[in-house]
mmCIF file with all atom_site columns, C-alpha atoms in Angstrom:
data_model
loop_
_atom_site.group_PDB
_atom_site.id
_atom_site.type_symbol
_atom_site.label_atom_id
_atom_site.label_alt_id
_atom_site.label_comp_id
_atom_site.label_asym_id
_atom_site.label_entity_id
_atom_site.label_seq_id
_atom_site.pdbx_PDB_ins_code
_atom_site.Cartn_x
_atom_site.Cartn_y
_atom_site.Cartn_z
_atom_site.occupancy
_atom_site.B_iso_or_equiv
_atom_site.pdbx_formal_charge
_atom_site.auth_seq_id
_atom_site.auth_comp_id
_atom_site.auth_asym_id
_atom_site.auth_atom_id
_atom_site.pdbx_PDB_model_num
ATOM 1  C CA . SER A 1 1  ? 0.000  0.000  0.000  1.00 85.00 ? 1  SER A CA 1
ATOM 2  C CA . ASP A 1 2  ? 1.040  3.625  -0.405 1.00 96.00 ? 2  ASP A CA 1
ATOM 3  C CA . ARG A 1 3  ? 0.847  4.228  3.342  1.00 95.00 ? 3  ARG A CA 1
ATOM 4  C CA . LEU A 1 4  ? 3.047  1.241  4.142  1.00 96.00 ? 4  LEU A CA 1
ATOM 5  C CA . ALA A 1 5  ? 5.627  2.408  1.596  1.00 97.00 ? 5  ALA A CA 1
ATOM 6  C CA . LYS A 1 6  ? 5.530  5.926  3.081  1.00 97.00 ? 6  LYS A CA 1
ATOM 7  C CA . TYR A 1 7  ? 5.936  4.581  6.620  1.00 97.00 ? 7  TYR A CA 1
ATOM 8  C CA . GLU A 1 8  ? 8.856  2.372  5.608  1.00 97.00 ? 8  GLU A CA 1
ATOM 9  C CA . ARG A 1 9  ? 10.530 5.268  3.765  1.00 98.00 ? 9  ARG A CA 1
ATOM 10 C CA . TYR A 1 10 ? 10.218 7.598  6.778  1.00 97.00 ? 10 TYR A CA 1
ATOM 11 C CA . ARG A 1 11 ? 11.558 4.960  9.175  1.00 97.00 ? 11 ARG A CA 1
ATOM 12 C CA . ARG A 1 12 ? 14.438 4.125  6.836  1.00 98.00 ? 12 ARG A CA 1
ATOM 13 C CA . LEU A 1 13 ? 15.436 7.788  6.441  1.00 98.00 ? 13 LEU A CA 1
ATOM 14 C CA . ASP A 1 14 ? 14.885 8.721  10.105 1.00 98.00 ? 14 ASP A CA 1
ATOM 15 C CA . PRO A 1 15 ? 14.969 5.520  12.197 1.00 96.00 ? 15 PRO A CA 1
ATOM 16 C CA . ASP A 1 16 ? 15.531 7.347  15.498 1.00 96.00 ? 16 ASP A CA 1
ATOM 17 C CA . GLY A 1 17 ? 12.983 10.121 14.947 1.00 96.00 ? 17 GLY A CA 1
ATOM 18 C CA . ARG A 1 18 ? 15.624 12.858 14.974 1.00 97.00 ? 18 ARG A CA 1
ATOM 19 C CA . TRP A 1 19 ? 13.888 14.985 12.321 1.00 96.00 ? 19 TRP A CA 1
ATOM 20 C CA . GLY A 1 20 ? 10.308 13.948 12.945 1.00 94.00 ? 20 GLY A CA 1
ATOM 21 C CA . SER A 1 21 ? 8.064  12.337 15.501 1.00 94.00 ? 21 SER A CA 1
ATOM 22 C CA . ILE A 1 22 ? 8.023  8.539  15.724 1.00 96.00 ? 22 ILE A CA 1
ATOM 23 C CA . ASP A 1 23 ? 4.383  8.852  16.839 1.00 94.00 ? 23 ASP A CA 1
ATOM 24 C CA . GLN A 1 24 ? 3.628  10.725 13.627 1.00 94.00 ? 24 GLN A CA 1
ATOM 25 C CA . TYR A 1 25 ? 5.376  8.030  11.586 1.00 96.00 ? 25 TYR A CA 1
ATOM 26 C CA . GLU A 1 26 ? 3.337  5.354  13.383 1.00 95.00 ? 26 GLU A CA 1
ATOM 27 C CA . SER A 1 27 ? 0.127  7.283  12.673 1.00 94.00 ? 27 SER A CA 1
ATOM 28 C CA . ILE A 1 28 ? 0.693  6.766  8.936  1.00 95.00 ? 28 ILE A CA 1
ATOM 29 C CA . LEU A 1 29 ? -0.433 3.160  9.466  1.00 96.00 ? 29 LEU A CA 1
ATOM 30 C CA . ASP A 1 30 ? -3.499 4.055  11.572 1.00 96.00 ? 30 ASP A CA 1
ATOM 31 C CA . PRO A 1 31 ? -6.586 2.643  9.806  1.00 94.00 ? 31 PRO A CA 1
ATOM 32 C CA . ALA A 1 32 ? -8.789 5.412  11.277 1.00 94.00 ? 32 ALA A CA 1
ATOM 33 C CA . PRO A 1 33 ? -6.668 8.550  11.705 1.00 89.00 ? 33 PRO A CA 1
ATOM 34 C CA . ASN A 1 34 ? -8.049 11.633 13.443 1.00 89.00 ? 34 ASN A CA 1
ATOM 35 C CA . LEU A 1 35 ? -8.155 14.115 10.570 1.00 90.00 ? 35 LEU A CA 1
ATOM 36 C CA . VAL A 1 36 ? -8.321 17.832 11.308 1.00 93.00 ? 36 VAL A CA 1
ATOM 37 C CA . ARG A 1 37 ? -9.420 20.293 8.635  1.00 95.00 ? 37 ARG A CA 1
ATOM 38 C CA . TRP A 1 38 ? -6.660 22.748 7.747  1.00 94.00 ? 38 TRP A CA 1
ATOM 39 C CA . ILE A 1 39 ? -7.777 26.367 7.611  1.00 96.00 ? 39 ILE A CA 1
ATOM 40 C CA . GLU A 1 40 ? -5.342 28.748 5.948  1.00 95.00 ? 40 GLU A CA 1
ATOM 41 C CA . GLU A 1 41 ? -5.010 32.034 7.806  1.00 93.00 ? 41 GLU A CA 1
ATOM 42 C CA . GLU A 1 42 ? -4.631 35.155 5.706  1.00 85.00 ? 42 GLU A CA 1
#
C-alpha cells in the first residue's frame, strides 16, 4: 500500500525520529486517523 511504503521510507530515512516524531510516523499506518481540517489564515 502507499501508506506502508511511506511509513517504511520515513523509518528508513529517520529511524531514530531525529527529524520527525516517531508517533507521527506510526500514525501513517493508523486505519482510522483523526483528521483535522486545515484552515489557511490570511
